[in-house]
mmCIF file of C-alpha atoms in Angstrom:
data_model
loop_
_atom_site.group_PDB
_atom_site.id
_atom_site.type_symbol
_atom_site.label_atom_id
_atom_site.label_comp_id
_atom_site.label_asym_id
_atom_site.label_seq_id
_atom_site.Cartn_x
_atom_site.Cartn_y
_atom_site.Cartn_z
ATOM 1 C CA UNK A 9 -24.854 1.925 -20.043
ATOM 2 C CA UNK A 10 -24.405 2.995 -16.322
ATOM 3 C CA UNK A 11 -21.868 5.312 -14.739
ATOM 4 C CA UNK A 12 -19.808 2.748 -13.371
ATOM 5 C CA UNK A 13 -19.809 0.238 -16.845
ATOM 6 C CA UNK A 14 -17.584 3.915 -18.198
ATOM 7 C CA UNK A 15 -15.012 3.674 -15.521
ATOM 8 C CA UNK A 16 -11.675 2.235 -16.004
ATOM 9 C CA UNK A 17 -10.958 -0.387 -13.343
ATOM 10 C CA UNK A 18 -8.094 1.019 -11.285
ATOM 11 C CA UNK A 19 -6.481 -2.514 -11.692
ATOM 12 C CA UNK A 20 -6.760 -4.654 -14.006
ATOM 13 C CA UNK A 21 -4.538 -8.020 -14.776
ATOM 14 C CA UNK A 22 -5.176 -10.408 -17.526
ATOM 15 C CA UNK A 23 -3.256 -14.024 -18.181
ATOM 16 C CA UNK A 24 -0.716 -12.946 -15.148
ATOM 17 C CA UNK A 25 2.119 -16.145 -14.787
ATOM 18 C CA UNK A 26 4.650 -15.937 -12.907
ATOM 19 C CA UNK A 27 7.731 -18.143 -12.146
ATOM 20 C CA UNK A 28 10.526 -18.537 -9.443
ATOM 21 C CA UNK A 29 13.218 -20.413 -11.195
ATOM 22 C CA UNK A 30 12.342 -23.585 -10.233
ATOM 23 C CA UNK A 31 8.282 -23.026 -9.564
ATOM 24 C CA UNK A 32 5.366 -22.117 -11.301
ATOM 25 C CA UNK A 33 3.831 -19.526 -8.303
ATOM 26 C CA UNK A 34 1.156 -17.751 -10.477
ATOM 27 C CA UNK A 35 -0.874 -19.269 -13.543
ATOM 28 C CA UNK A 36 -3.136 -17.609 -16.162
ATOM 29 C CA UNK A 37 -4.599 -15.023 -13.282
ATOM 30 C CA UNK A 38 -6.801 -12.531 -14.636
ATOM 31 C CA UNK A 39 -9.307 -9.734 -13.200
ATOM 32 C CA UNK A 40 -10.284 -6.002 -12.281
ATOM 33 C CA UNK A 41 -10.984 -4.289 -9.315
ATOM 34 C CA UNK A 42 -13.524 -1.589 -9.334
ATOM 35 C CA UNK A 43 -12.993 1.870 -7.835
ATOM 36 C CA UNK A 44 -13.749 2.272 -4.127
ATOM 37 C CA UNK A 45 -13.978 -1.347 -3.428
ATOM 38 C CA UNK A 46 -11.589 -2.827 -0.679
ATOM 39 C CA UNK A 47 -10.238 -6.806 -1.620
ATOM 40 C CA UNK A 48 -8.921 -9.139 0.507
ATOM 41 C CA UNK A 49 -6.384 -11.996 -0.918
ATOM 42 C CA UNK A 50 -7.061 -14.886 1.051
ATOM 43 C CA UNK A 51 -5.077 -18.225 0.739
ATOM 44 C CA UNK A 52 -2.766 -20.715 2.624
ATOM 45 C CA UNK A 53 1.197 -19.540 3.234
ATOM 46 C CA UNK A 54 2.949 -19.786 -0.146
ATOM 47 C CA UNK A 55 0.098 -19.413 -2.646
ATOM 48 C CA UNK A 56 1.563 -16.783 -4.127
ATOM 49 C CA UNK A 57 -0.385 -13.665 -2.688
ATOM 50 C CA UNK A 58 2.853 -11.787 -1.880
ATOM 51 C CA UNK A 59 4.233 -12.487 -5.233
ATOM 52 C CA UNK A 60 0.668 -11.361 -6.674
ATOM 53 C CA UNK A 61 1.126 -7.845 -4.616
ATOM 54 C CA UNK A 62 4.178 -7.363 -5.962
ATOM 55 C CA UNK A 63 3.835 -7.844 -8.865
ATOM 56 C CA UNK A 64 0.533 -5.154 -8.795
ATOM 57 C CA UNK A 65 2.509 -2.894 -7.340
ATOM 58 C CA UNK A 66 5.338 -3.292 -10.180
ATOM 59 C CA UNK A 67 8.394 -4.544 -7.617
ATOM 60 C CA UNK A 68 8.350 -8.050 -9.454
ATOM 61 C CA UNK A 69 7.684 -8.804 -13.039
ATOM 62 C CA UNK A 70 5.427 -11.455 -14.477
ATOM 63 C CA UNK A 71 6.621 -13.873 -17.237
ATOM 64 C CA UNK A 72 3.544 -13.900 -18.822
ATOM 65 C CA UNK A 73 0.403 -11.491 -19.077
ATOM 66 C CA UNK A 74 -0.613 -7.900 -18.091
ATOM 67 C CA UNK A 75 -1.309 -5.578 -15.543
ATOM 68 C CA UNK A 76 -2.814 -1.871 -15.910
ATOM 69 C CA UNK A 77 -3.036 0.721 -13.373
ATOM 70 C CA UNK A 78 -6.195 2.922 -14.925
ATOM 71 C CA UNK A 79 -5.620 1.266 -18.158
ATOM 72 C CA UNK A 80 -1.788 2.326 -18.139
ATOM 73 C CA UNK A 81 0.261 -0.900 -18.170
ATOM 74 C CA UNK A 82 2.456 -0.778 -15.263
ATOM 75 C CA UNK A 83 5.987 -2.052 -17.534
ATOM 76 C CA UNK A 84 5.773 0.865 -19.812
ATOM 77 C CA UNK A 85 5.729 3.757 -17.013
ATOM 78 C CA UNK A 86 6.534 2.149 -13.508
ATOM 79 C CA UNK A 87 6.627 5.758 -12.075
ATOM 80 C CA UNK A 88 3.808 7.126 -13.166
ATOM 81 C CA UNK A 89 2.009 3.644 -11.581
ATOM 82 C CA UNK A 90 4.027 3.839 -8.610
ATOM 83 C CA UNK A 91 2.899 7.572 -8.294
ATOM 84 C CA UNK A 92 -1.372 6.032 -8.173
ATOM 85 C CA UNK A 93 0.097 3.043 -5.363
ATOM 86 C CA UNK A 94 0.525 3.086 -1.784
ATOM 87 C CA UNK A 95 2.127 -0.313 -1.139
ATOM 88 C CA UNK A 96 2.641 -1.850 2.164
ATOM 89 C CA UNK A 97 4.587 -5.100 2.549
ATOM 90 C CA UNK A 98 4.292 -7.555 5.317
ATOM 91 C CA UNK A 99 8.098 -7.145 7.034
ATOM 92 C CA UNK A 100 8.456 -3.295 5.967
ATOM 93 C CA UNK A 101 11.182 -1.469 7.559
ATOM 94 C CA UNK A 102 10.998 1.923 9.603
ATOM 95 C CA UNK A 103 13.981 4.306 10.312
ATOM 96 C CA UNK A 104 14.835 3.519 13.760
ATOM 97 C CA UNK A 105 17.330 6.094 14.246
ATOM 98 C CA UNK A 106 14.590 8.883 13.058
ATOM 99 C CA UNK A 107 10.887 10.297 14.941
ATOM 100 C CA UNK A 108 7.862 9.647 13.249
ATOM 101 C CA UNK A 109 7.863 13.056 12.420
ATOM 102 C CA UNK A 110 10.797 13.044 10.496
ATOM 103 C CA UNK A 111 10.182 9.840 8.694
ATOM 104 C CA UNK A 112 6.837 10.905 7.269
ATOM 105 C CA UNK A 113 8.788 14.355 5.939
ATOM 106 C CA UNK A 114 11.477 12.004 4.338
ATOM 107 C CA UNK A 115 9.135 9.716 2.790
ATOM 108 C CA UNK A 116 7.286 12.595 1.048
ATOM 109 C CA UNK A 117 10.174 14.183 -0.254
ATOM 110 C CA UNK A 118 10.909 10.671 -2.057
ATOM 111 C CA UNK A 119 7.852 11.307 -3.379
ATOM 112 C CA UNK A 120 8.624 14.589 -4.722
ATOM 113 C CA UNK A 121 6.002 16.597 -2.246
ATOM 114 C CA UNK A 122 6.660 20.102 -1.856
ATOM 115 C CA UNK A 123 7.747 21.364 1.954
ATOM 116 C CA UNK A 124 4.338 23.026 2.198
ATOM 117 C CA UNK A 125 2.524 20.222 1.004
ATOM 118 C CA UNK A 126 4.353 17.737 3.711
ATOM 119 C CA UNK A 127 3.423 19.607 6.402
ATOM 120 C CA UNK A 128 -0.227 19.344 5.395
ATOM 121 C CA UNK A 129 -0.040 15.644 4.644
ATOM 122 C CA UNK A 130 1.523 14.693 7.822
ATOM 123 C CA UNK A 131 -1.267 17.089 9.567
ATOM 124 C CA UNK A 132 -3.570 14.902 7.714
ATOM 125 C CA UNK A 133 -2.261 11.402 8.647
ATOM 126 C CA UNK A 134 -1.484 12.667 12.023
ATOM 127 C CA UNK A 135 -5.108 13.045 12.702
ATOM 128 C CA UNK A 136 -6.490 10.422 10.165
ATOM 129 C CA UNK A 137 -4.274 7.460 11.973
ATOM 130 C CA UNK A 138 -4.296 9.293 15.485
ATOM 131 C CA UNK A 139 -0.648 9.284 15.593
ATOM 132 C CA UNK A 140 -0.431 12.341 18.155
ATOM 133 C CA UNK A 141 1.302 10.105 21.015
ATOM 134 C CA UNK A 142 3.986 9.055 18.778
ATOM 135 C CA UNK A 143 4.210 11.566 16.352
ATOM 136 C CA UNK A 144 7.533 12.746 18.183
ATOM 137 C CA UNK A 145 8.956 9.335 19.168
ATOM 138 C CA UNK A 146 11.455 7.399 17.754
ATOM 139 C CA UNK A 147 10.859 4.859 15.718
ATOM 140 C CA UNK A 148 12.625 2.188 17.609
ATOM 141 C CA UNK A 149 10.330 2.241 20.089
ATOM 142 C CA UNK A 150 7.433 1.807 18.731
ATOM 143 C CA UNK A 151 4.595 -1.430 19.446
ATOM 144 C CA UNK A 152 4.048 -3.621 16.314
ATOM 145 C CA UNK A 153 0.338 -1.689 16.014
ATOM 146 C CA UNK A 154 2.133 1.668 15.537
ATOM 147 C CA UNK A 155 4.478 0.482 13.869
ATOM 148 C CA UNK A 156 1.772 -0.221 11.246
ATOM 149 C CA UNK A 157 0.170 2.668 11.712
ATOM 150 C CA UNK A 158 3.457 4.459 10.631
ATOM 151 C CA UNK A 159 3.450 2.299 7.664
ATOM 152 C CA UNK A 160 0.144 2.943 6.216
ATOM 153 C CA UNK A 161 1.128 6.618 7.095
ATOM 154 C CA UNK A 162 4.240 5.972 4.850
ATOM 155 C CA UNK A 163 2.207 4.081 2.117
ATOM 156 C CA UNK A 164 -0.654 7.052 1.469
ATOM 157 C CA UNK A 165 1.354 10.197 2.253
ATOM 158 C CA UNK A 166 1.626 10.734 -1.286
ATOM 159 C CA UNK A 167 -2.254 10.578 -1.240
ATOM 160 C CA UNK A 168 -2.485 7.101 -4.001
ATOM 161 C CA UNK A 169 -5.901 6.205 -5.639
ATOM 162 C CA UNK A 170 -4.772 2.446 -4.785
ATOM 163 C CA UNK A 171 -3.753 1.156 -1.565
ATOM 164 C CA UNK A 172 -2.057 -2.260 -1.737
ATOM 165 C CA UNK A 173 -0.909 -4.048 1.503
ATOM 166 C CA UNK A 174 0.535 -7.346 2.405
ATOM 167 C CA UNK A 175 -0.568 -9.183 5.634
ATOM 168 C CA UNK A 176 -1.494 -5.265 7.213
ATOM 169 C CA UNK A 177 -3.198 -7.191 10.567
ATOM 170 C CA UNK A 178 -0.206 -9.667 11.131
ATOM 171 C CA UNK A 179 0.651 -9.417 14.947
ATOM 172 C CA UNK A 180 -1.846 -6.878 15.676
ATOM 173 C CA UNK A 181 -3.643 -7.335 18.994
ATOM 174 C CA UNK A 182 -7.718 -7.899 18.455
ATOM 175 C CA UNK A 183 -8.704 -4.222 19.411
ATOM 176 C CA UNK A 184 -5.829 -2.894 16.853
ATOM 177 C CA UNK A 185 -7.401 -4.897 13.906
ATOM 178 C CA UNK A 186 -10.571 -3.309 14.633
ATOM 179 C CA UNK A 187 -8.649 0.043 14.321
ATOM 180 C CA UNK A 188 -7.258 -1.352 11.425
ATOM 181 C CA UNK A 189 -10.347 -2.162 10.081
ATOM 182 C CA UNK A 190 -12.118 1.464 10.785
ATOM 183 C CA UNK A 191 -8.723 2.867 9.446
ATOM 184 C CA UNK A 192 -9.591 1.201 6.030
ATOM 185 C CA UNK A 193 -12.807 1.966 5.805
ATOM 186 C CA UNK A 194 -12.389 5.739 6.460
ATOM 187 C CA UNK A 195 -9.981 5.773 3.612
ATOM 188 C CA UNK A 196 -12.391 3.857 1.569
ATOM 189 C CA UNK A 197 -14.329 6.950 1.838
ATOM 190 C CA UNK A 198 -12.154 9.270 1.543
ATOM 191 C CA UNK A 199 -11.321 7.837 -1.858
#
């Protein structure tokens, strides 16, 4: 048996169904992602891919089915799961009134970082998402790409082993996708 047949699929979702009151949105989904790999949802507006992030990343709950975050089912520890996400959703929200700065030392005090250890992370994203020229800025005036940038910066400072995000190219300009795209894959790699 090889290496990778041992490890536990970082998530993992069997006979997922899920309802809005008056509409079946999810039916029977099952399947596993394996470590490392980066998957892309792809469907028309309102086939459920939102709903099917959320509900991964433990905001909504199925009716029906599982879902395990390395083999922990996320209903019987949502913090500990929460701990292994970064999650990203499509109209996320930034402090307006507060720097980039500032926002990425809130965020990862939510998370329970230490002082020292913020400093370092922010460092880290600071380089990793070239966030130099607007590390200082408020967020209010920030483009739609950093904006985004900010977010995934928000989404991993706690340094997650799964990144989950909704619609992360929506209204980005062709050359920020690409940056987007090299963004990804340096985290991919990163682990």
């Amino acid at each position: 048996m090889s290496q990778s047949a041992l490890q536990t699929p970082p998530i993992s979702v069997q006979n997922l169904t899920y309802f809005y009151p008056s509409k079946l949105v999810l039916e029977n989904i099952s399947f596993a992602l394996t470590e490392g790999s980066i998957t892309a949802l792809v469907g028309p507006n309102g086939a459920g891919k939102t709903t099917l992030l959320r509900n991964l990343a433990g905001l909504d709950t199925p009716y029906s089915g599982s879902i395990k975050i390395f083999d922990t089912p996320i209903d019987s520890d949502p913090r500990a799961a929460h701990m292994q996400i970064g999650y990203l959703s499509d109209d996320f929200g930034l402090y307006d009134d507060l720097k980039v700065y500032e926002t990425l030392e809130f965020i990862g005090g939510c998370h329970g970082l230490s002082d020292t250890n913020i400093v370092s992370r922010i460092a880290e994203l600071n380089h990793l998402l070239r966030l130099e020229s607007v590390i200082d800025k408020k967020c209010s005036t920030l483009s739609r790409g950093w904006r985004q940038r900010v977010g995934i910066a928000i989404a991993i400072i706690h340094s997650p082993h799964i990144l989950i995000l909704d619609e992360p190219a929506s209204g980005l300009d062709p050359e920020a996708r690409t940056e987007l795209s090299s963004i990804l894959k340096t985290l991919q790699k990163s682990g």
